[in-house]
XYZ file of C-alpha atoms in Angstrom:
160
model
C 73.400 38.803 -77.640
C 74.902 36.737 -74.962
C 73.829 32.871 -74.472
C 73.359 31.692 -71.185
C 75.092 28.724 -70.312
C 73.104 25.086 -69.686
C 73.260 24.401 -66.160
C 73.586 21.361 -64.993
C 72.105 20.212 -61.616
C 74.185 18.091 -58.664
C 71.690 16.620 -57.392
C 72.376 15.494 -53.812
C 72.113 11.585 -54.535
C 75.208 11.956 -56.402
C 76.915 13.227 -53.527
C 79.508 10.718 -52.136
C 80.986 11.013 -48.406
C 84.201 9.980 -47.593
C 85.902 9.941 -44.242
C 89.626 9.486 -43.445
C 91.944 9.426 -40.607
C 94.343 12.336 -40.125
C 97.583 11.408 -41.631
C 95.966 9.529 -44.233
C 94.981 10.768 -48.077
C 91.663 12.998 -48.031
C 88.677 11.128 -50.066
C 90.344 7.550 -49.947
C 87.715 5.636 -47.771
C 83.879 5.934 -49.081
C 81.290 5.153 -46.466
C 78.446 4.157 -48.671
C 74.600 3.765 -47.550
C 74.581 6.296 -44.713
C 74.850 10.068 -45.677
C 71.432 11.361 -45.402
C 71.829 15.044 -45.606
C 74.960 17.589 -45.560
C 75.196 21.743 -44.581
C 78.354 23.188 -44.996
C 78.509 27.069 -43.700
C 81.425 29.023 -45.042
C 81.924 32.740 -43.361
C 84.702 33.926 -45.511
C 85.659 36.589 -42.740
C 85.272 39.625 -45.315
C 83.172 42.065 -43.079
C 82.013 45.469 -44.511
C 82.428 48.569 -42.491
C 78.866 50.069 -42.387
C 79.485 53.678 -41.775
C 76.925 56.675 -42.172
C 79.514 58.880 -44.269
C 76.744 59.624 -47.265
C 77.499 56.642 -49.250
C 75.471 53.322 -50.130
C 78.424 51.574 -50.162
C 80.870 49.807 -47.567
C 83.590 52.888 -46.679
C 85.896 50.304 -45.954
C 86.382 46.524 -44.974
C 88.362 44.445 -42.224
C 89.287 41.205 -42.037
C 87.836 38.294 -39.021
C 88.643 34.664 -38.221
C 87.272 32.283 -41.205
C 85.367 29.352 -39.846
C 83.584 26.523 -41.985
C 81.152 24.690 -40.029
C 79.265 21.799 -40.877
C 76.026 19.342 -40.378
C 76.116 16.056 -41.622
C 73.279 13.605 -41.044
C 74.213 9.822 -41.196
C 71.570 6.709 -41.705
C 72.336 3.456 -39.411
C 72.488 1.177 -42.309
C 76.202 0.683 -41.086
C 75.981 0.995 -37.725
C 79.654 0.971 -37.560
C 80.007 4.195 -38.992
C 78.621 5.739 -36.743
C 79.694 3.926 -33.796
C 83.125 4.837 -35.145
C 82.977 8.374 -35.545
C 81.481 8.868 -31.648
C 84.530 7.638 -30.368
C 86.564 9.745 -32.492
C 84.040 12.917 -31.604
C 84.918 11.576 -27.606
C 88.489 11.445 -28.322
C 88.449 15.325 -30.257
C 90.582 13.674 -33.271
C 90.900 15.199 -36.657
C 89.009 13.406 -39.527
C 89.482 13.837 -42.920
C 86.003 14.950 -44.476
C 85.500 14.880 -48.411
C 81.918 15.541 -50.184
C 81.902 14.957 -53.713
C 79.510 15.409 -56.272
C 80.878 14.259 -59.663
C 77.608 14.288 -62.196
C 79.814 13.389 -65.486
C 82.941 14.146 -67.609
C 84.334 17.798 -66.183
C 81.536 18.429 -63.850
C 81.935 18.117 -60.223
C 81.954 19.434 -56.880
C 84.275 18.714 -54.428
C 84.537 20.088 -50.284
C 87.572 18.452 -48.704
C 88.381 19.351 -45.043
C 90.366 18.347 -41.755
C 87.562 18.596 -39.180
C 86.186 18.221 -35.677
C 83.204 17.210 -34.286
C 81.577 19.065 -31.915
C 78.626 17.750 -31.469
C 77.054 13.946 -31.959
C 73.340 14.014 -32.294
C 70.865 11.104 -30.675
C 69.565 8.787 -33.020
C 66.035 10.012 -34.096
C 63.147 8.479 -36.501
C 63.240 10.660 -39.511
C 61.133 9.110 -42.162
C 61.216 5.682 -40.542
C 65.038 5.815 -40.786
C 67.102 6.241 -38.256
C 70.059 8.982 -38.619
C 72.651 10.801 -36.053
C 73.542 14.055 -36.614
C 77.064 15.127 -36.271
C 77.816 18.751 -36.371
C 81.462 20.285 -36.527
C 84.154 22.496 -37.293
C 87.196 22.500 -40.102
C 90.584 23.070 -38.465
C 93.933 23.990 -39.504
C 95.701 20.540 -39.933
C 99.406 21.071 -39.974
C 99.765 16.298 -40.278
C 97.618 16.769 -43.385
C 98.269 20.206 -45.334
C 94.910 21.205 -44.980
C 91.804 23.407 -43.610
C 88.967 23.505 -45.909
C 89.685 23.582 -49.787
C 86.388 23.701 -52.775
C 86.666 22.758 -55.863
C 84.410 23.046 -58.634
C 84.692 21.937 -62.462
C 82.199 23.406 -64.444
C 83.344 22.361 -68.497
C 82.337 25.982 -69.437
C 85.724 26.855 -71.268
C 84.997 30.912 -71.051
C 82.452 33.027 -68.311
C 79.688 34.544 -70.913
């Protein structure tokens, strides 16, 4: 006789993008106008160990390198966003990435991350706007205290 919980949607226009300099406070500086789309890929590095022993189930696990990568497509309202960010992709200097979706009172959705780029798209026509792609990488950070943290506030006081 258990009640499922209302869920409540983040949609992605809620989503905020914030970019700081390393050294600085993660989600201080907004850039408003430009983020177009956003793909973060977590691989947690918890690998099962697929043996043929009988069983339907992992025999045992091991442990491999973490890595959060990342896609991030940008609109040229500001151009100067993105004219920024190349020359700190040319440079290979840590930015301080924050995504934040924050619908209402105890509900939100937060990625912060020191990060990389690794790659800085062409501009292409996608919809008649005009967007850059910039893919990358969250890195250990030692200046800031930080890889790659989630956090999530749901308001749902106990898990049904």
């Amino acid at each position: 006789a258990l009640t499922a919980p209302t869920v409540n949607d983040a949609p992605f226009n809620s989503t905020k993008l914030y970019i700081d300099p390393t050294g600085g406070t993660v989600f201080t500086t907004q850039k408003t106008g430009v983020l177009m789309a956003a793909d973060i890929r977590v691989r947690t590095g918890l690998q099962g160990v697929p043996v043929g022993d009988g069983q339907l189930y992992f025999a045992s696990h091991k442990w491999t390198q973490p890595e959060v990568t990342f896609s991030i497509t940008l609109e040229l309202e500001d151009t100067s966003v993105v004219a920024v960010e190349r020359g700190f992709y040319r440079s290979n200097t840590v930015r301080l990435l924050a995504l934040n979706c924050d619908q209402a009172a105890g509900l939100k959705f937060q990625i912060n991350m020191a990060a990389k780029y690794d790659n800085f798209g062409s501009y292409e026509n996608s919809d008649g706007n005009t967007t850059v792609t910039l893919e990358g990488h969250a890195v250990a950070s030692a200046a800031d205290s930080l890889s790659a943290t989630f956090i999530v506030t749901n308001g749902v006081a106990t898990v049904p």
